Coordinates of C-alpha atoms in Angstrom, one line a residue:
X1 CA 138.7 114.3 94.5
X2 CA 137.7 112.0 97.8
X3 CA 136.9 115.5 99.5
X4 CA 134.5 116.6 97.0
X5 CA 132.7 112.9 97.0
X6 CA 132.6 113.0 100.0
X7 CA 130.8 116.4 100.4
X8 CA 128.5 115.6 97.8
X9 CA 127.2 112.8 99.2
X10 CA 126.8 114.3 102.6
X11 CA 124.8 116.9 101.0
X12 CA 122.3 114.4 99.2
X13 CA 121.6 113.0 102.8
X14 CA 121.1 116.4 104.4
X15 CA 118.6 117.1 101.5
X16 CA 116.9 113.9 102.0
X17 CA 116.7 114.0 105.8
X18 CA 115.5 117.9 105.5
X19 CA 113.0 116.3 102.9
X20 CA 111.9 113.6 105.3
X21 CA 111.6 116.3 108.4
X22 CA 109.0 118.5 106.6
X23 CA 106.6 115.6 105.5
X24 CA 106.7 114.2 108.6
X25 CA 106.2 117.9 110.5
X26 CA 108.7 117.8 113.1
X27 CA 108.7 121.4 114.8
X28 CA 112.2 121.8 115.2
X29 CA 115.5 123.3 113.8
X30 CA 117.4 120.7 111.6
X31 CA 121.3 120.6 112.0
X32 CA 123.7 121.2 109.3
X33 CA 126.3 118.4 110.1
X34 CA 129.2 119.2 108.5
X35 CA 131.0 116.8 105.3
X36 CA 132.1 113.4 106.5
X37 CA 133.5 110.1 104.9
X38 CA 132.3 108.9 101.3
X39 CA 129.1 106.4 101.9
X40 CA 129.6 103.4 100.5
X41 CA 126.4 101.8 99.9
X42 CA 122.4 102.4 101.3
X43 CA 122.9 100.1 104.2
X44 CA 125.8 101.7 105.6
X45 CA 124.0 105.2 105.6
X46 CA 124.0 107.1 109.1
X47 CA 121.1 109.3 109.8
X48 CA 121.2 112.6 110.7
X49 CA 120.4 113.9 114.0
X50 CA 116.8 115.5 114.4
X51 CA 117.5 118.3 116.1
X52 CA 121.2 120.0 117.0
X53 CA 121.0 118.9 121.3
X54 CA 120.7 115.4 120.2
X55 CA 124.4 113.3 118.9
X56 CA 124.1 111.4 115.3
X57 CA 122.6 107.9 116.1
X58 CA 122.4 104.9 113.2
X59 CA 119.6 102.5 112.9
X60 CA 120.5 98.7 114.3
X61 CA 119.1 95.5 113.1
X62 CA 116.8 93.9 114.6
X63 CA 118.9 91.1 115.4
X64 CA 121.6 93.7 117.1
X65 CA 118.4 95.9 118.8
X66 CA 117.3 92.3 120.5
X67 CA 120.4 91.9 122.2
X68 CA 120.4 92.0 126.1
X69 CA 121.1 95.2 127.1
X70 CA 121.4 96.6 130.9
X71 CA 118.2 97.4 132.5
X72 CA 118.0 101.1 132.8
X73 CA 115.4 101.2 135.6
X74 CA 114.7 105.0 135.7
X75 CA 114.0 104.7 132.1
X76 CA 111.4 101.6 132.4
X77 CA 110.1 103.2 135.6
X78 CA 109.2 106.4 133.5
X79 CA 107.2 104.2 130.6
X80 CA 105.2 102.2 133.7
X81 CA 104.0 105.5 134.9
X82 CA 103.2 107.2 131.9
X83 CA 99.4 108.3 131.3
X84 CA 98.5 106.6 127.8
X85 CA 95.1 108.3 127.5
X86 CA 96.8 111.9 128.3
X87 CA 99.5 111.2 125.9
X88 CA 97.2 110.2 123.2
X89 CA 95.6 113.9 123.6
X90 CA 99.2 115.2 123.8
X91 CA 100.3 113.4 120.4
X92 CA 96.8 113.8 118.5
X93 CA 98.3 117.2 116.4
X94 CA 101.8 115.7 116.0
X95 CA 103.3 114.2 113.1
X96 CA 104.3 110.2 112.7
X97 CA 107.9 111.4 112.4
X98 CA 107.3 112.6 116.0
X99 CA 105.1 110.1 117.8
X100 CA 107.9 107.4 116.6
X101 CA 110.7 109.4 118.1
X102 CA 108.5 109.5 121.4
X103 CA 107.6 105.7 121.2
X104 CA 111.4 103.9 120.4
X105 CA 112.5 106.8 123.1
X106 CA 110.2 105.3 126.0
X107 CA 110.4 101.3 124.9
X108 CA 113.6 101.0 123.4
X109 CA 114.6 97.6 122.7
X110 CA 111.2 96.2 123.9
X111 CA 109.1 97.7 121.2
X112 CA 109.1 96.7 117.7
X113 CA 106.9 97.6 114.3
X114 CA 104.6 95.1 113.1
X115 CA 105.3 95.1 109.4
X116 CA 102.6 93.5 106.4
X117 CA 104.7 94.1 103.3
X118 CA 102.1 96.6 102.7
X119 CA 102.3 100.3 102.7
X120 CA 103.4 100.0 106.3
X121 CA 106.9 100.0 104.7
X122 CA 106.5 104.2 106.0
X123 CA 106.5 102.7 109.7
X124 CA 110.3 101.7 109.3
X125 CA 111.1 104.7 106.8
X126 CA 109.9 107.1 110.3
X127 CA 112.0 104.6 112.6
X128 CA 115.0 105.1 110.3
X129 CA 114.6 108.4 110.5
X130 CA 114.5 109.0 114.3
X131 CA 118.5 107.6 114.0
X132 CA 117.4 105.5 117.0
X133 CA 117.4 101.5 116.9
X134 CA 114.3 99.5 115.9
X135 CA 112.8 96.3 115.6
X136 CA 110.5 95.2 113.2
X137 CA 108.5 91.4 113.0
X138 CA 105.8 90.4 110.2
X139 CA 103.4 87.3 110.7
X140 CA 104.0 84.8 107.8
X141 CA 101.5 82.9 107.5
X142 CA 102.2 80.7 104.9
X143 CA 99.8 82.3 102.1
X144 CA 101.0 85.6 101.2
X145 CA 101.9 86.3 97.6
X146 CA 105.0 85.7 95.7
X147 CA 105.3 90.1 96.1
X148 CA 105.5 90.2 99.7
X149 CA 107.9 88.0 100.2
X150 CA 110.0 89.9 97.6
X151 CA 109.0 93.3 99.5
X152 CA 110.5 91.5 102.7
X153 CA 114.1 90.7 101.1
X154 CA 114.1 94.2 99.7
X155 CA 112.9 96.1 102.7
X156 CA 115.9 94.1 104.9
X157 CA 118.7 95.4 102.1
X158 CA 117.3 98.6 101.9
X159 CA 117.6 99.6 105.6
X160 CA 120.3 96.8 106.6
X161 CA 117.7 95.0 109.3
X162 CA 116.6 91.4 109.9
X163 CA 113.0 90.7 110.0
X164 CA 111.5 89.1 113.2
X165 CA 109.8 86.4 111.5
X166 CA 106.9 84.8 113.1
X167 CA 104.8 81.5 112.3
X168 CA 101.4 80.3 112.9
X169 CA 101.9 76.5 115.0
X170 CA 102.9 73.5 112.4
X171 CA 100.2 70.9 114.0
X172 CA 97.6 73.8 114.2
X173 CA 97.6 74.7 110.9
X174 CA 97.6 70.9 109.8
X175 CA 94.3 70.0 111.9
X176 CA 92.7 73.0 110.3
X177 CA 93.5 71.8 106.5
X178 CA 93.0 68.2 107.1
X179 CA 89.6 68.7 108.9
X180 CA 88.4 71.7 106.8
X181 CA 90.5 72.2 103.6
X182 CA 92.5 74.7 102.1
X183 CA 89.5 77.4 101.5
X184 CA 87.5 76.9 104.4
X185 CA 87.2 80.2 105.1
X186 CA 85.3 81.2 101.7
X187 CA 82.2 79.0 103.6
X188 CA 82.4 80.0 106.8
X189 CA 84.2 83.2 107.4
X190 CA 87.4 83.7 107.9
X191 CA 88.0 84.2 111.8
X192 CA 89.2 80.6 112.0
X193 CA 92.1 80.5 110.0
X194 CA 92.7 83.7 110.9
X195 CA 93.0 83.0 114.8
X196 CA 95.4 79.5 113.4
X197 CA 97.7 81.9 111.2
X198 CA 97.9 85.0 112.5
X199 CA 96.3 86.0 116.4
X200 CA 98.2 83.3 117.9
X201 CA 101.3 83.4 116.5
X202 CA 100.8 87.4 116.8
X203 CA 100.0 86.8 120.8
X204 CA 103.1 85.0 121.0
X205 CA 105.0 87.4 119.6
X206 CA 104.2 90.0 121.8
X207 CA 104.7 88.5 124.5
X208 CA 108.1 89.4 124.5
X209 CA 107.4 93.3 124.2
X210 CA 106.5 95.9 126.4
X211 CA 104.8 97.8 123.0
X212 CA 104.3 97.3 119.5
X213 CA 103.4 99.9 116.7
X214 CA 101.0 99.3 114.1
X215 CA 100.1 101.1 110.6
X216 CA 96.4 101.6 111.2
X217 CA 94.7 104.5 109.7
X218 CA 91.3 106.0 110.5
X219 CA 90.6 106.0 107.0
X220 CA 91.4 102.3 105.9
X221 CA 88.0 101.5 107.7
X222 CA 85.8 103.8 108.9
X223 CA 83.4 100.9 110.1
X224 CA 86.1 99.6 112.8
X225 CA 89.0 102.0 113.2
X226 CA 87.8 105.6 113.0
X227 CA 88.2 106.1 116.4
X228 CA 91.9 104.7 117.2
X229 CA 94.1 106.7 119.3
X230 CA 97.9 107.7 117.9
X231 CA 98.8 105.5 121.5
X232 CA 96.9 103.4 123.8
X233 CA 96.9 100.5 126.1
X234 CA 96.2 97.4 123.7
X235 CA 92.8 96.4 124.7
X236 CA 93.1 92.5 123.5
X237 CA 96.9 91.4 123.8
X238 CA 99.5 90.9 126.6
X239 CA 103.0 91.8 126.7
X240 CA 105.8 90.7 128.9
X241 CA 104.9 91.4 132.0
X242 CA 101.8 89.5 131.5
X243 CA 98.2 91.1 132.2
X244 CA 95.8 93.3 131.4
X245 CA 97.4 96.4 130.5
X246 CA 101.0 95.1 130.1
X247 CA 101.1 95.8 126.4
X248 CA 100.6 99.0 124.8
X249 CA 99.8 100.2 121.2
X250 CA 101.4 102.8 119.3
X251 CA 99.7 103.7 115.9
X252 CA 101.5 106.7 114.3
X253 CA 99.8 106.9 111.3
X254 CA 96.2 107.0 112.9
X255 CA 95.4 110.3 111.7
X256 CA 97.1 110.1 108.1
X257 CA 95.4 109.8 104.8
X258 CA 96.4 107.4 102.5
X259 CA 96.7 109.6 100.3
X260 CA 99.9 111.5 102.1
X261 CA 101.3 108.4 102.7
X262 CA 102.0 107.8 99.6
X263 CA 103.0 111.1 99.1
X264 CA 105.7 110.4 101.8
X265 CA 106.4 106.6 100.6
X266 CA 107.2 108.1 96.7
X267 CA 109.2 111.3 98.1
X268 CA 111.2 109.4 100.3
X269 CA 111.9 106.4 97.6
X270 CA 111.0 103.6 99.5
X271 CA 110.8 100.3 98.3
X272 CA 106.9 99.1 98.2
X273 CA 104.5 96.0 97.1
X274 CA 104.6 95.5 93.1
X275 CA 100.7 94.7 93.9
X276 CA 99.9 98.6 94.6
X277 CA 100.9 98.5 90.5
X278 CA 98.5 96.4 90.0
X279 CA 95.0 97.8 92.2
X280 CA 95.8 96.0 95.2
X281 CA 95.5 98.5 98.4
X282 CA 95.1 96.8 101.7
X283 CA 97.2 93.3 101.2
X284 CA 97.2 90.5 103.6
X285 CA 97.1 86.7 102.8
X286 CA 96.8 85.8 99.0
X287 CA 92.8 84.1 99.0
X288 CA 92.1 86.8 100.6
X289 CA 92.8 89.6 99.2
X290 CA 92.2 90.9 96.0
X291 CA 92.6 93.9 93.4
X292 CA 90.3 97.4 94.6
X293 CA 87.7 98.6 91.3
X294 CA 86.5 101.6 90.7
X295 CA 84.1 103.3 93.4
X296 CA 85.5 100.7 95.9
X297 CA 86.7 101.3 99.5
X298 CA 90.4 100.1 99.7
X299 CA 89.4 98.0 102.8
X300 CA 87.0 96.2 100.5
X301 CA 89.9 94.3 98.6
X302 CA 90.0 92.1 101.5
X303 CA 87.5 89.4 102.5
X304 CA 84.9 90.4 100.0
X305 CA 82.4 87.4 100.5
X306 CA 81.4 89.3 104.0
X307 CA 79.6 91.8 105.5
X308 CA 81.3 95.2 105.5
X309 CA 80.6 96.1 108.6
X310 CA 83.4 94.3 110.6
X311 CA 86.6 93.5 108.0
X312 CA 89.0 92.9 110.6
X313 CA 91.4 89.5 110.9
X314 CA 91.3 89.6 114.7
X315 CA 94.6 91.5 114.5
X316 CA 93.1 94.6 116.0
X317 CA 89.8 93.3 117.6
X318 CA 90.1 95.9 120.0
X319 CA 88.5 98.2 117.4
X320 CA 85.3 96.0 117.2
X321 CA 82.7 97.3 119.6
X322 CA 81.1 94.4 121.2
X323 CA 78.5 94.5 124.3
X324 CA 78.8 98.2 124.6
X325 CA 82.7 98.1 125.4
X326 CA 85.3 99.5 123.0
X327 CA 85.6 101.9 120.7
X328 CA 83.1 103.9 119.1
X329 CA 82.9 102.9 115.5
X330 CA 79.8 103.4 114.0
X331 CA 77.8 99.7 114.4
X332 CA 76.8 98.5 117.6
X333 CA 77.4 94.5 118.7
X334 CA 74.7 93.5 116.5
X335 CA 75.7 95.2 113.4
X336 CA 73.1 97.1 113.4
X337 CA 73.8 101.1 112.1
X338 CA 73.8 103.8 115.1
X339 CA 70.9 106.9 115.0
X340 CA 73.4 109.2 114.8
X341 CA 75.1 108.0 111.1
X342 CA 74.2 110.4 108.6
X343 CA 72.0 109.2 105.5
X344 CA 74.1 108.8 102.3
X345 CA 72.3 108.5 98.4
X346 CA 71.1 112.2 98.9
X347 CA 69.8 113.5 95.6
X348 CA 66.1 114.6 93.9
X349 CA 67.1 112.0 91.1
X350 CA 67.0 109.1 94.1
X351 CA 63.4 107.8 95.6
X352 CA 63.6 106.6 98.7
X353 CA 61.9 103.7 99.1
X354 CA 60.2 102.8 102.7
X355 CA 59.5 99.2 103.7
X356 CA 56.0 99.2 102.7
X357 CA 57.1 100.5 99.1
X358 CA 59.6 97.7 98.7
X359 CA 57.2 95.2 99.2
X360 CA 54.7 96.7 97.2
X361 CA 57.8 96.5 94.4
X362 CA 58.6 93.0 94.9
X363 CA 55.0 92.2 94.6
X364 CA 54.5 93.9 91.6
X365 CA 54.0 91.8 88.5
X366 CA 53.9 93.9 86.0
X367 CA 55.7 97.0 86.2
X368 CA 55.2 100.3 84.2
X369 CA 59.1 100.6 84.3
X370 CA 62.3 99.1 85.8
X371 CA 63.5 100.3 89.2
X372 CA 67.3 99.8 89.9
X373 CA 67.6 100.0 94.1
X374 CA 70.3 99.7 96.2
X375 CA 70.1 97.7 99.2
X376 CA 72.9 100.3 102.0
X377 CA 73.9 100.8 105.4
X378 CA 75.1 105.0 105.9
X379 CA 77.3 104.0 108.1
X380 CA 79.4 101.4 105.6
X381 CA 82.4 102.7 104.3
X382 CA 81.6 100.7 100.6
X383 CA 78.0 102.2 100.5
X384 CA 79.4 106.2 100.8
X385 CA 82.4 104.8 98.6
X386 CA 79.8 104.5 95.5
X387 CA 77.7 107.0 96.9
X388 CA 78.9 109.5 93.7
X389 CA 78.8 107.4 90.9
X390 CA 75.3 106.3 91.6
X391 CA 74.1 110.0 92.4
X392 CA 76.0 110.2 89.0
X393 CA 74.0 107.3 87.6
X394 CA 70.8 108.6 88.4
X395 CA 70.8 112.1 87.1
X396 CA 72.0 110.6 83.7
X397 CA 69.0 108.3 84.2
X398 CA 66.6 110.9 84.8
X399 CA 63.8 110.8 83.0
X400 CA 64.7 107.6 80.6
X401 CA 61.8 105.6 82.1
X402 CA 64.5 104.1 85.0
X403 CA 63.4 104.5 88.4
X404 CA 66.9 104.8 90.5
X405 CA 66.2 104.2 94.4
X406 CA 67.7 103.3 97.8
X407 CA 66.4 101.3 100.6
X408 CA 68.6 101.7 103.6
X409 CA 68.9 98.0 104.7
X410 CA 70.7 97.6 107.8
X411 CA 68.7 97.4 111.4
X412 CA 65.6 96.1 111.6
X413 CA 65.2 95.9 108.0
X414 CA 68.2 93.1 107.6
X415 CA 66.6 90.1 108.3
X416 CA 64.2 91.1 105.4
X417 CA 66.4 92.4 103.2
X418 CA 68.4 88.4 103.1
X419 CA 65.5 86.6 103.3
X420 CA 63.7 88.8 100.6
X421 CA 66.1 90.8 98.7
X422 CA 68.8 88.5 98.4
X423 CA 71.1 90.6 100.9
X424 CA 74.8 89.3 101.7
X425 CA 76.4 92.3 102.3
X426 CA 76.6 96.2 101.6
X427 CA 75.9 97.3 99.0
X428 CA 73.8 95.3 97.3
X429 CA 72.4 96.6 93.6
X430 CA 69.0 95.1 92.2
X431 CA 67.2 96.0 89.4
X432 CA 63.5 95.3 89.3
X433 CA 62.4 94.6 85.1
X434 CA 59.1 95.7 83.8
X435 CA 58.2 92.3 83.6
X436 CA 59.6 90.1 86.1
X437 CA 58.3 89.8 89.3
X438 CA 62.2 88.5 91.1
X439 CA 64.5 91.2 90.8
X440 CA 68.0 90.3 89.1
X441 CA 71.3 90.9 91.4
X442 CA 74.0 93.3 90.1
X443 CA 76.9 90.3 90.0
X444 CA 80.1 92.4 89.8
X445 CA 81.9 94.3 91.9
X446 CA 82.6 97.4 89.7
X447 CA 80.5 100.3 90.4
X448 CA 81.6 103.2 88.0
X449 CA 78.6 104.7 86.3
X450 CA 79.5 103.2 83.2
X451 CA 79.9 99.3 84.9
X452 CA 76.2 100.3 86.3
X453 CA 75.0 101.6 83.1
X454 CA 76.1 98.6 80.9
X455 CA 74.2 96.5 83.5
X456 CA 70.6 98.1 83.2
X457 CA 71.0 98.9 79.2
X458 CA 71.6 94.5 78.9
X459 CA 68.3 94.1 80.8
X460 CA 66.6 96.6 79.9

């Protein structure tokens, strides 16, 4: 009876390890390993080799992965000397599955995943997978929600690891409040708190690693990180060797969809946020972050009182271009939109309204019809988010005696667009009455057709 447990259960982890070897896309043969002892529980479960050269290796905690270990210096000499920007070319067709394997192979104990309690939770699913050891820190900064903190005490019995937990400076954090409050940040940006509560303690942190790897995605925010490499020398941090260029970046996941990681995450049964239940996408701190609506970006759950254009905690400011350095990401320094960013709102049903024409509108005290604009930027991420639902909106419109238009905002137009048009950020809706000369803000954040519809019918 034990022999035929036993091979059962051995079978269930080949199938799941074969499972996990296809999403992630790994090019080679799987081996077979033959029926061994009954596992006992989840955390004791060995991994399975990747390929049949390579001997059965188990995941360690992060505690036991810290340990000192003996130099190996041809090993560290080899990671010094690699090329970053010809291994990013190398890596860009390959799968997470594999660029982890090739990232804990090089670093070893001096590289560790940075983990949110978001749907980052795949980063340590790929480690596990790789049967090599791992580390894995989070940032708590003291106002996450009740969920991530849950997420954490799951995530640590479900693979058997300690979390490197790391915290934003007691006295810091206290000169903030006491000068500035608890909500600061809803009056004048968030950068502040951020730098307090998470890019120090974060800077501290990796300063005792040679590499960290992040769960960035090209498409969590097209306005800052559409252009980030799988691997890269970190442009803003330092790591132990101190210097520019001592640290370096791996990002696995840079060319997934969300959409496939979630395929992976639910395939794979891995333990996730309770607030993806609940329309929450991108999670960080709890003021800050909020449920995504309909014909939202997911990026736009998080710091929603600002401009689009830059939502980034300081985390990854290395994606931010600023004075012409960095990466390419679709706004210049100035936030200003880039020639090359394709127009958006594209439809016969959709007037587009020049500068002259929106004056001429706002002046306007007695128009032969309302005229619902929206105030966009093509190159924001939230703008092309609700770009089909108000194409949607407009055709329905069509010919109701409802103008439907666009006036691309951003540029040189920005300055006039706040002072006149009551421009925060993108995408700002206003519809102009027959018989008002101010036009009335769209207040909500929901921009379905029918949230957009209800909106013009009450004023209409």
């Amino acid at each position: 009876m034990a022999s035929a447990t036993a091979s059962i259960s051995s079978h269930a982890i080949a199938l799941r390890d074969l499972k996990a070897v296809r999403i992630g896309g790994v090019r080679q043969q799987v081996a077979v390993v033959p029926a061994g002892p009954a596992v006992k529980s989840q955390r004791a479960r060995a991994v399975r080799p990747l390929c049949a050269a390579e001997p059965a290796r188990k995941p360690l905690s992060a505690s036991a992965a810290s340990a000192p270990v003996a130099p190996v210096e041809e090993e560290e000499a080899s990671a010094a000397a690699v090329d970053y920007e010809a291994l990013a070319q190398e890596l860009v067709s390959a799968s997470p599955l594999e660029i982890m394997d090739r990232a804990l192979d090089l670093f070893g104990s001096e590289i560790a995943i940075a983990f949110s309690g978001a749907e980052d939770v795949a980063l340590i699913e790929y480690a596990k997978l790789t049967g090599r050891p791992f580390r894995v820190f989070s940032l708590d900064t003291g106002r996450l929600n009740p969920e991530t903190y849950q997420l954490f005490d799951k995530v640590e019995k479900h693979y058997g690891i300690h979390i490197e937990y790391t915290f934003p400076e007691a006295g810091e954090v206290q000169d903030l409040v006491r000068s500035k409050g608890l909500f600061s940040f809803y009056e004048d940006g968030h950068q502040e708190c951020c730098r307090v509560r998470k890019v120090r303690p974060l800077r501290k942190a990796l300063k005792g690693l040679k590499a960290w790897i992040t769960g960035q995605r090209k498409d969590q925010s097209p306005g800052t990180r559409a252009s980030i490499p799988v691997v890269q020398v970190d442009p803003s941090f330092e790591g132990l060797d101190g210097g520019a260029g001592s640290l370096i970046k791996w990002n696995p996941v840079a060319n997934v969809e969300g959409k496939d990681v979630w395929t992976f995450l639910r395939t794979m049964d891995v333990p996730v946020n309770a607030l993806h239940a609940q329309g929450y996408v991108s999670i960080g701190c709890e003021p800050c972050t909020r449920p995504v609506l309909p014909g939202q970006h997911e990026r736009e759950g998080r710091w929603w009182w600002e401009d689009a254009a830059a939502k980034e905690c300081g985390l990854h400011k290395g994606n931010i271009e600023k004075d012409g350095q960095g990466p390419k990401v679709g706004v210049n320094g100035n936030g200003s939109a880039e020639a090359s960013a394709p127009d958006i709102f594209q439809s016969q049903a959709i007037v587009n309204l020049t500068r002259p024409g929106i004056e001429n509108l706002l002046r306007l005290e007695n128009r032969t019809e309302p005229w619902l604009t929206v105030l966009y930027a093509p190159w924001c991420p939230y703008c092309q988010a609700m770009e089909a639902s108000y194409v949607e909106l407009a055709e329905k419109l069509s010919g109701s005696g409802i103008k439907v238009a666009k006036f691309r905002a951003d540029g040189e137009q920005k300055p006039f667009a706040q002072a006149e048009l009551q421009l925060q950020s993108f995408p700002t809706i206003l519809l102009f009455p027959s018989r008002t000369v101010r036009p009335i803000k769209y207040p909500s954040e929901k921009r379905d057709v029918d949230s957009l519809l209800a909106f013009v019918n009450s004023l209409r």
